[in-house]
């Protein structure tokens, strides 16, 4: 069931989103060769707590796995999502790192991911990042009343495929509100024979998050039970904003 939010509920989601955006601003400044992903995680947690919020990811349960042990997901190069921060993992020049952050403020969740270059990255990685971010904005542009949910997935695919990259299918965006993962699932592609899904309405709040691979769309999970990597070891990028649908253009919630 898709839960529509009132204006006052969206105001709280906006506050949660702003806290997440503040974390991203700090991550952008900190990311450089030699920084560990544990240092990034500690900074993120400190900002979230100082803002009166709770790190949504910390202790997040998943059936058959240990609870997630950190406040951010830090996923480097061929790691796609759900990378676990570590004191043993240093950023290297030329890496790309996806930071995914969630903050719960007065019971409402903000969720946003961004992929950052570490120093100078090669041209192929630059194109991968640009294509993935572009597909996020293409999907957000379709998020308006009258369109269908599947129009978001179509927008991602139509942006990514001509650029020679592959949209991940096994992980999707989602509704966001009092829980991080609410209905509906927000696909980043159009499955064969798919229905249009529900019509979009003002008051829907969605986390749109295309994940795009340089090679195959297929993925696998590492032995730690969390880290998702590309099946062929090529690089992957991930961009996510939480948004609120209005009568016109969607409002991006995870911004300053
Ligand atoms: Mg996220
Ligand atoms: Mg999400």
PDB file of C-alpha atoms and ligand atoms in Angstrom:
ATOM      1  CA  UNK A   1       0.000   0.000   0.000  1.00  0.00           C
ATOM      2  CA  UNK A   2       1.357   3.404  -0.981  1.00  0.00           C
ATOM      3  CA  UNK A   3       1.064   5.868   1.913  1.00  0.00           C
ATOM      4  CA  UNK A   4       0.380   9.466   0.826  1.00  0.00           C
ATOM      5  CA  UNK A   5       1.914  12.134   3.077  1.00  0.00           C
ATOM      6  CA  UNK A   6       0.383  15.384   4.280  1.00  0.00           C
ATOM      7  CA  UNK A   7       2.164  18.738   3.971  1.00  0.00           C
ATOM      8  CA  UNK A   8       3.227  18.597   7.630  1.00  0.00           C
ATOM      9  CA  UNK A   9       4.584  15.074   7.208  1.00  0.00           C
ATOM     10  CA  UNK A  10       6.510  16.179   4.117  1.00  0.00           C
ATOM     11  CA  UNK A  11       7.952  19.044   6.171  1.00  0.00           C
ATOM     12  CA  UNK A  12       9.461  16.470   8.544  1.00  0.00           C
ATOM     13  CA  UNK A  13      10.767  14.407   5.633  1.00  0.00           C
ATOM     14  CA  UNK A  14      12.364  17.618   4.337  1.00  0.00           C
ATOM     15  CA  UNK A  15      14.173  18.061   7.676  1.00  0.00           C
ATOM     16  CA  UNK A  16      15.402  14.456   7.560  1.00  0.00           C
ATOM     17  CA  UNK A  17      16.506  15.020   3.970  1.00  0.00           C
ATOM     18  CA  UNK A  18      18.421  18.147   4.876  1.00  0.00           C
ATOM     19  CA  UNK A  19      20.388  16.250   7.510  1.00  0.00           C
ATOM     20  CA  UNK A  20      21.302  13.619   4.932  1.00  0.00           C
ATOM     21  CA  UNK A  21      22.376  16.386   2.538  1.00  0.00           C
ATOM     22  CA  UNK A  22      24.581  17.871   5.262  1.00  0.00           C
ATOM     23  CA  UNK A  23      26.310  14.510   5.600  1.00  0.00           C
ATOM     24  CA  UNK A  24      26.916  14.391   1.857  1.00  0.00           C
ATOM     25  CA  UNK A  25      28.392  17.874   1.933  1.00  0.00           C
ATOM     26  CA  UNK A  26      30.871  16.685   4.583  1.00  0.00           C
ATOM     27  CA  UNK A  27      31.632  13.477   2.660  1.00  0.00           C
ATOM     28  CA  UNK A  28      32.413  15.486  -0.486  1.00  0.00           C
ATOM     29  CA  UNK A  29      34.946  17.528   1.487  1.00  0.00           C
ATOM     30  CA  UNK A  30      36.547  14.524   3.225  1.00  0.00           C
ATOM     31  CA  UNK A  31      36.854  12.130   0.303  1.00  0.00           C
ATOM     32  CA  UNK A  32      40.464  11.988  -0.858  1.00  0.00           C
ATOM     33  CA  UNK A  33      43.211   9.361  -1.161  1.00  0.00           C
ATOM     34  CA  UNK A  34      44.237   7.930   2.226  1.00  0.00           C
ATOM     35  CA  UNK A  35      40.930   8.412   4.045  1.00  0.00           C
ATOM     36  CA  UNK A  36      39.394   5.221   5.432  1.00  0.00           C
ATOM     37  CA  UNK A  37      35.739   4.382   5.007  1.00  0.00           C
ATOM     38  CA  UNK A  38      35.518   4.047   8.809  1.00  0.00           C
ATOM     39  CA  UNK A  39      36.558   7.718   9.141  1.00  0.00           C
ATOM     40  CA  UNK A  40      33.809   8.720   6.719  1.00  0.00           C
ATOM     41  CA  UNK A  41      31.317   6.648   8.694  1.00  0.00           C
ATOM     42  CA  UNK A  42      32.305   8.226  12.029  1.00  0.00           C
ATOM     43  CA  UNK A  43      31.896  11.738  10.583  1.00  0.00           C
ATOM     44  CA  UNK A  44      28.506  10.849   9.110  1.00  0.00           C
ATOM     45  CA  UNK A  45      27.251   9.415  12.387  1.00  0.00           C
ATOM     46  CA  UNK A  46      28.459  12.482  14.309  1.00  0.00           C
ATOM     47  CA  UNK A  47      26.607  14.875  11.966  1.00  0.00           C
ATOM     48  CA  UNK A  48      23.406  12.827  12.088  1.00  0.00           C
ATOM     49  CA  UNK A  49      23.386  12.652  15.889  1.00  0.00           C
ATOM     50  CA  UNK A  50      24.351  16.319  16.324  1.00  0.00           C
ATOM     51  CA  UNK A  51      21.312  17.150  14.158  1.00  0.00           C
ATOM     52  CA  UNK A  52      18.999  15.337  16.585  1.00  0.00           C
ATOM     53  CA  UNK A  53      18.502  12.404  14.240  1.00  0.00           C
ATOM     54  CA  UNK A  54      19.320   8.682  14.295  1.00  0.00           C
ATOM     55  CA  UNK A  55      21.425   6.862  11.686  1.00  0.00           C
ATOM     56  CA  UNK A  56      18.770   4.806   9.891  1.00  0.00           C
ATOM     57  CA  UNK A  57      21.204   2.204   8.569  1.00  0.00           C
ATOM     58  CA  UNK A  58      22.896   1.397  11.906  1.00  0.00           C
ATOM     59  CA  UNK A  59      21.497  -1.940  13.089  1.00  0.00           C
ATOM     60  CA  UNK A  60      19.285  -2.243  10.023  1.00  0.00           C
ATOM     61  CA  UNK A  61      18.114  -5.857   9.962  1.00  0.00           C
ATOM     62  CA  UNK A  62      18.101  -8.161   6.995  1.00  0.00           C
ATOM     63  CA  UNK A  63      16.866 -11.722   7.140  1.00  0.00           C
ATOM     64  CA  UNK A  64      19.703 -14.224   7.173  1.00  0.00           C
ATOM     65  CA  UNK A  65      22.393 -11.594   7.722  1.00  0.00           C
ATOM     66  CA  UNK A  66      23.880  -9.698  10.630  1.00  0.00           C
ATOM     67  CA  UNK A  67      22.373  -6.265  11.257  1.00  0.00           C
ATOM     68  CA  UNK A  68      24.137  -3.528   9.286  1.00  0.00           C
ATOM     69  CA  UNK A  69      27.002  -2.290  11.510  1.00  0.00           C
ATOM     70  CA  UNK A  70      27.439   1.315  10.353  1.00  0.00           C
ATOM     71  CA  UNK A  71      25.732   4.632   9.555  1.00  0.00           C
ATOM     72  CA  UNK A  72      26.720   4.774   5.882  1.00  0.00           C
ATOM     73  CA  UNK A  73      27.183   2.282   3.112  1.00  0.00           C
ATOM     74  CA  UNK A  74      30.568   2.863   1.456  1.00  0.00           C
ATOM     75  CA  UNK A  75      30.884   0.987  -1.824  1.00  0.00           C
ATOM     76  CA  UNK A  76      34.101   1.322  -3.824  1.00  0.00           C
ATOM     77  CA  UNK A  77      34.617   0.645  -7.557  1.00  0.00           C
ATOM     78  CA  UNK A  78      33.026  -2.749  -8.412  1.00  0.00           C
ATOM     79  CA  UNK A  79      31.049  -2.589  -5.164  1.00  0.00           C
ATOM     80  CA  UNK A  80      27.577  -1.433  -5.984  1.00  0.00           C
ATOM     81  CA  UNK A  81      25.754  -0.952  -2.694  1.00  0.00           C
ATOM     82  CA  UNK A  82      25.807  -1.987   0.992  1.00  0.00           C
ATOM     83  CA  UNK A  83      29.595  -1.822   1.407  1.00  0.00           C
ATOM     84  CA  UNK A  84      30.575  -1.937   5.099  1.00  0.00           C
ATOM     85  CA  UNK A  85      32.903   0.847   6.323  1.00  0.00           C
ATOM     86  CA  UNK A  86      36.256  -0.403   7.584  1.00  0.00           C
ATOM     87  CA  UNK A  87      39.399   0.941   9.279  1.00  0.00           C
ATOM     88  CA  UNK A  88      41.302  -1.293   6.846  1.00  0.00           C
ATOM     89  CA  UNK A  89      39.883   0.265   3.688  1.00  0.00           C
ATOM     90  CA  UNK A  90      41.729   3.337   2.397  1.00  0.00           C
ATOM     91  CA  UNK A  91      40.627   5.329  -0.607  1.00  0.00           C
ATOM     92  CA  UNK A  92      43.085   5.217  -3.509  1.00  0.00           C
ATOM     93  CA  UNK A  93      43.556   7.812  -6.256  1.00  0.00           C
ATOM     94  CA  UNK A  94      41.268   6.997  -9.181  1.00  0.00           C
ATOM     95  CA  UNK A  95      38.675   5.118  -7.078  1.00  0.00           C
ATOM     96  CA  UNK A  96      34.984   5.888  -7.198  1.00  0.00           C
ATOM     97  CA  UNK A  97      33.021   5.571  -3.968  1.00  0.00           C
ATOM     98  CA  UNK A  98      29.278   5.473  -3.469  1.00  0.00           C
ATOM     99  CA  UNK A  99      28.174   6.810  -0.094  1.00  0.00           C
ATOM    100  CA  UNK A 100      24.599   5.959   0.874  1.00  0.00           C
ATOM    101  CA  UNK A 101      23.200   7.724   3.958  1.00  0.00           C
ATOM    102  CA  UNK A 102      19.946   7.487   5.898  1.00  0.00           C
ATOM    103  CA  UNK A 103      18.797   9.698   8.768  1.00  0.00           C
ATOM    104  CA  UNK A 104      15.639   9.311  10.846  1.00  0.00           C
ATOM    105  CA  UNK A 105      14.387  12.622  12.236  1.00  0.00           C
ATOM    106  CA  UNK A 106      11.360  12.618  14.539  1.00  0.00           C
ATOM    107  CA  UNK A 107      10.461   9.250  13.076  1.00  0.00           C
ATOM    108  CA  UNK A 108      10.800  10.268   9.394  1.00  0.00           C
ATOM    109  CA  UNK A 109      13.488   8.983   7.064  1.00  0.00           C
ATOM    110  CA  UNK A 110      15.731  10.708   4.517  1.00  0.00           C
ATOM    111  CA  UNK A 111      17.729   8.482   2.158  1.00  0.00           C
ATOM    112  CA  UNK A 112      20.267   9.600  -0.438  1.00  0.00           C
ATOM    113  CA  UNK A 113      23.334   8.162  -2.156  1.00  0.00           C
ATOM    114  CA  UNK A 114      26.010   9.796  -4.265  1.00  0.00           C
ATOM    115  CA  UNK A 115      29.049   8.443  -6.063  1.00  0.00           C
ATOM    116  CA  UNK A 116      32.208  10.516  -5.680  1.00  0.00           C
ATOM    117  CA  UNK A 117      35.509  10.472  -7.558  1.00  0.00           C
ATOM    118  CA  UNK A 118      38.666  10.054  -5.457  1.00  0.00           C
ATOM    119  CA  UNK A 119      41.190  12.420  -6.998  1.00  0.00           C
ATOM    120  CA  UNK A 120      41.308  12.143 -10.782  1.00  0.00           C
ATOM    121  CA  UNK A 121      39.336   9.268 -12.300  1.00  0.00           C
ATOM    122  CA  UNK A 122      39.578   7.803 -15.787  1.00  0.00           C
ATOM    123  CA  UNK A 123      37.285   8.920 -18.599  1.00  0.00           C
ATOM    124  CA  UNK A 124      35.214   5.741 -18.559  1.00  0.00           C
ATOM    125  CA  UNK A 125      34.449   6.238 -14.849  1.00  0.00           C
ATOM    126  CA  UNK A 126      33.576   9.892 -15.455  1.00  0.00           C
ATOM    127  CA  UNK A 127      31.091   8.789 -18.130  1.00  0.00           C
ATOM    128  CA  UNK A 128      29.628   6.139 -15.818  1.00  0.00           C
ATOM    129  CA  UNK A 129      29.053   8.704 -13.065  1.00  0.00           C
ATOM    130  CA  UNK A 130      27.565  11.249 -15.478  1.00  0.00           C
ATOM    131  CA  UNK A 131      25.227   8.668 -17.040  1.00  0.00           C
ATOM    132  CA  UNK A 132      24.003   7.443 -13.651  1.00  0.00           C
ATOM    133  CA  UNK A 133      23.433  10.909 -12.203  1.00  0.00           C
ATOM    134  CA  UNK A 134      21.748  11.946 -15.452  1.00  0.00           C
ATOM    135  CA  UNK A 135      19.393   8.981 -15.219  1.00  0.00           C
ATOM    136  CA  UNK A 136      18.397  10.007 -11.686  1.00  0.00           C
ATOM    137  CA  UNK A 137      17.436  13.486 -12.882  1.00  0.00           C
ATOM    138  CA  UNK A 138      15.629  12.019 -15.905  1.00  0.00           C
ATOM    139  CA  UNK A 139      13.534   9.870 -13.559  1.00  0.00           C
ATOM    140  CA  UNK A 140      12.833  12.782 -11.197  1.00  0.00           C
ATOM    141  CA  UNK A 141      11.591  14.812 -14.189  1.00  0.00           C
ATOM    142  CA  UNK A 142       8.970  12.096 -14.825  1.00  0.00           C
ATOM    143  CA  UNK A 143       7.787  12.085 -11.199  1.00  0.00           C
ATOM    144  CA  UNK A 144       4.583  14.099 -11.587  1.00  0.00           C
ATOM    145  CA  UNK A 145       0.869  13.396 -11.237  1.00  0.00           C
ATOM    146  CA  UNK A 146      -0.666  11.767 -14.292  1.00  0.00           C
ATOM    147  CA  UNK A 147       2.432   9.743 -15.140  1.00  0.00           C
ATOM    148  CA  UNK A 148       2.779   6.118 -14.125  1.00  0.00           C
ATOM    149  CA  UNK A 149       5.329   4.595 -11.781  1.00  0.00           C
ATOM    150  CA  UNK A 150       6.904   2.657 -14.644  1.00  0.00           C
ATOM    151  CA  UNK A 151       7.695   5.953 -16.415  1.00  0.00           C
ATOM    152  CA  UNK A 152      10.500   6.441 -13.877  1.00  0.00           C
ATOM    153  CA  UNK A 153      12.122   3.122 -14.783  1.00  0.00           C
ATOM    154  CA  UNK A 154      11.709   3.875 -18.467  1.00  0.00           C
ATOM    155  CA  UNK A 155      13.412   7.255 -18.037  1.00  0.00           C
ATOM    156  CA  UNK A 156      16.412   5.630 -16.319  1.00  0.00           C
ATOM    157  CA  UNK A 157      16.752   2.968 -18.982  1.00  0.00           C
ATOM    158  CA  UNK A 158      16.358   5.375 -21.887  1.00  0.00           C
ATOM    159  CA  UNK A 159      19.095   7.558 -20.433  1.00  0.00           C
ATOM    160  CA  UNK A 160      21.534   4.751 -19.585  1.00  0.00           C
ATOM    161  CA  UNK A 161      21.227   2.222 -22.418  1.00  0.00           C
ATOM    162  CA  UNK A 162      22.277   4.500 -25.308  1.00  0.00           C
ATOM    163  CA  UNK A 163      25.410   5.385 -23.333  1.00  0.00           C
ATOM    164  CA  UNK A 164      26.495   1.749 -23.314  1.00  0.00           C
ATOM    165  CA  UNK A 165      25.995   1.025 -19.611  1.00  0.00           C
ATOM    166  CA  UNK A 166      23.713  -1.481 -17.876  1.00  0.00           C
ATOM    167  CA  UNK A 167      20.961  -0.784 -15.342  1.00  0.00           C
ATOM    168  CA  UNK A 168      20.996  -3.051 -12.281  1.00  0.00           C
ATOM    169  CA  UNK A 169      17.771  -5.024 -11.903  1.00  0.00           C
ATOM    170  CA  UNK A 170      18.126  -6.816  -8.589  1.00  0.00           C
ATOM    171  CA  UNK A 171      17.973  -3.653  -6.452  1.00  0.00           C
ATOM    172  CA  UNK A 172      15.412  -0.889  -6.742  1.00  0.00           C
ATOM    173  CA  UNK A 173      14.203   2.382  -5.328  1.00  0.00           C
ATOM    174  CA  UNK A 174      11.290   2.509  -2.923  1.00  0.00           C
ATOM    175  CA  UNK A 175       8.688   4.550  -1.136  1.00  0.00           C
ATOM    176  CA  UNK A 176      10.101   6.388   1.882  1.00  0.00           C
ATOM    177  CA  UNK A 177       8.383   7.768   4.983  1.00  0.00           C
ATOM    178  CA  UNK A 178       8.211   6.503   8.544  1.00  0.00           C
ATOM    179  CA  UNK A 179      10.041   3.466   7.276  1.00  0.00           C
ATOM    180  CA  UNK A 180      13.023   3.529   4.956  1.00  0.00           C
ATOM    181  CA  UNK A 181      11.481   0.964   2.627  1.00  0.00           C
ATOM    182  CA  UNK A 182       7.795   1.452   1.884  1.00  0.00           C
ATOM    183  CA  UNK A 183       5.694   0.616  -1.138  1.00  0.00           C
ATOM    184  CA  UNK A 184       6.036   0.975  -4.017  1.00  0.00           C
ATOM    185  CA  UNK A 185       9.187  -0.613  -5.392  1.00  0.00           C
ATOM    186  CA  UNK A 186      10.644   1.873  -7.871  1.00  0.00           C
ATOM    187  CA  UNK A 187      12.195  -0.117 -10.694  1.00  0.00           C
ATOM    188  CA  UNK A 188      15.018   1.380 -12.728  1.00  0.00           C
ATOM    189  CA  UNK A 189      13.996  -0.516 -15.864  1.00  0.00           C
ATOM    190  CA  UNK A 190      10.881  -1.774 -17.595  1.00  0.00           C
ATOM    191  CA  UNK A 191      10.488  -5.537 -17.271  1.00  0.00           C
ATOM    192  CA  UNK A 192       9.162  -7.304 -20.356  1.00  0.00           C
ATOM    193  CA  UNK A 193       5.377  -7.320 -20.333  1.00  0.00           C
ATOM    194  CA  UNK A 194       5.266  -5.030 -17.287  1.00  0.00           C
ATOM    195  CA  UNK A 195       2.091  -3.151 -16.447  1.00  0.00           C
ATOM    196  CA  UNK A 196       2.285   0.612 -15.972  1.00  0.00           C
ATOM    197  CA  UNK A 197       1.994   0.237 -12.229  1.00  0.00           C
ATOM    198  CA  UNK A 198       0.107   2.819 -10.185  1.00  0.00           C
ATOM    199  CA  UNK A 199      -0.522   6.319 -11.403  1.00  0.00           C
ATOM    200  CA  UNK A 200       1.613   8.911  -9.623  1.00  0.00           C
ATOM    201  CA  UNK A 201      -0.068  11.304  -7.185  1.00  0.00           C
ATOM    202  CA  UNK A 202       0.853  14.354  -5.149  1.00  0.00           C
ATOM    203  CA  UNK A 203       1.842  13.289  -1.622  1.00  0.00           C
ATOM    204  CA  UNK A 204       3.756  10.205  -2.729  1.00  0.00           C
ATOM    205  CA  UNK A 205       7.308  10.196  -1.372  1.00  0.00           C
ATOM    206  CA  UNK A 206       9.869   8.085  -3.180  1.00  0.00           C
ATOM    207  CA  UNK A 207      13.578   7.275  -2.991  1.00  0.00           C
ATOM    208  CA  UNK A 208      14.711   7.053  -6.603  1.00  0.00           C
ATOM    209  CA  UNK A 209      18.080   5.332  -6.922  1.00  0.00           C
ATOM    210  CA  UNK A 210      19.462   4.123 -10.223  1.00  0.00           C
ATOM    211  CA  UNK A 211      22.423   1.759  -9.941  1.00  0.00           C
ATOM    212  CA  UNK A 212      24.357   1.473 -13.178  1.00  0.00           C
ATOM    213  CA  UNK A 213      27.165  -0.900 -14.163  1.00  0.00           C
ATOM    214  CA  UNK A 214      29.958  -0.458 -16.686  1.00  0.00           C
ATOM    215  CA  UNK A 215      29.602  -4.117 -17.752  1.00  0.00           C
ATOM    216  CA  UNK A 216      26.925  -6.680 -16.994  1.00  0.00           C
ATOM    217  CA  UNK A 217      23.839  -5.726 -14.962  1.00  0.00           C
ATOM    218  CA  UNK A 218      24.275  -8.904 -12.933  1.00  0.00           C
ATOM    219  CA  UNK A 219      25.471  -8.715  -9.340  1.00  0.00           C
ATOM    220  CA  UNK A 220      26.481 -10.952  -6.452  1.00  0.00           C
ATOM    221  CA  UNK A 221      26.751 -10.599  -2.667  1.00  0.00           C
ATOM    222  CA  UNK A 222      30.098 -11.082  -0.909  1.00  0.00           C
ATOM    223  CA  UNK A 223      30.674 -13.456   2.018  1.00  0.00           C
ATOM    224  CA  UNK A 224      30.143 -10.619   4.547  1.00  0.00           C
ATOM    225  CA  UNK A 225      26.440 -10.983   3.695  1.00  0.00           C
ATOM    226  CA  UNK A 226      26.033  -7.322   2.729  1.00  0.00           C
ATOM    227  CA  UNK A 227      28.445  -6.015   0.108  1.00  0.00           C
ATOM    228  CA  UNK A 228      26.947  -6.227  -3.381  1.00  0.00           C
ATOM    229  CA  UNK A 229      29.460  -6.301  -6.250  1.00  0.00           C
ATOM    230  CA  UNK A 230      29.130  -6.509 -10.015  1.00  0.00           C
ATOM    231  CA  UNK A 231      29.283 -10.084 -11.311  1.00  0.00           C
ATOM    232  CA  UNK A 232      32.091  -9.198 -13.749  1.00  0.00           C
ATOM    233  CA  UNK A 233      34.172  -6.980 -11.438  1.00  0.00           C
ATOM    234  CA  UNK A 234      33.643  -3.840 -13.530  1.00  0.00           C
ATOM    235  CA  UNK A 235      32.707  -0.570 -11.878  1.00  0.00           C
ATOM    236  CA  UNK A 236      29.286   0.540 -10.720  1.00  0.00           C
ATOM    237  CA  UNK A 237      27.716   3.874  -9.763  1.00  0.00           C
ATOM    238  CA  UNK A 238      24.727   4.780  -7.595  1.00  0.00           C
ATOM    239  CA  UNK A 239      22.847   8.071  -7.207  1.00  0.00           C
ATOM    240  CA  UNK A 240      19.763   8.519  -5.030  1.00  0.00           C
ATOM    241  CA  UNK A 241      17.475  11.301  -3.882  1.00  0.00           C
ATOM    242  CA  UNK A 242      14.336  11.142  -1.769  1.00  0.00           C
ATOM    243  CA  UNK A 243      11.574  13.218  -3.389  1.00  0.00           C
ATOM    244  CA  UNK A 244       8.013  14.336  -2.686  1.00  0.00           C
ATOM    245  CA  UNK A 245       5.488  14.513  -5.501  1.00  0.00           C
ATOM    246  CA  UNK A 246       3.554  17.763  -5.748  1.00  0.00           C
ATOM    247  CA  UNK A 247       0.906  18.900  -8.222  1.00  0.00           C
ATOM    248  CA  UNK A 248       3.761  20.023 -10.478  1.00  0.00           C
ATOM    249  CA  UNK A 249       7.465  19.223 -10.431  1.00  0.00           C
ATOM    250  CA  UNK A 250       8.647  16.888  -7.688  1.00  0.00           C
ATOM    251  CA  UNK A 251      10.416  18.416  -4.698  1.00  0.00           C
ATOM    252  CA  UNK A 252      13.836  16.929  -3.952  1.00  0.00           C
ATOM    253  CA  UNK A 253      13.962  16.413  -0.188  1.00  0.00           C
ATOM    254  CA  UNK A 254      17.589  15.370   0.295  1.00  0.00           C
ATOM    255  CA  UNK A 255      19.116  18.771  -0.459  1.00  0.00           C
ATOM    256  CA  UNK A 256      20.325  21.666   1.689  1.00  0.00           C
TER     257      UNK A 256
HETATM  258 MG1  LIG B   1      19.942   4.851   0.129  1.00  0.00          MG
HETATM  259 MG1  LIG B   2      17.113   3.830  -0.808  1.00  0.00          MG
END
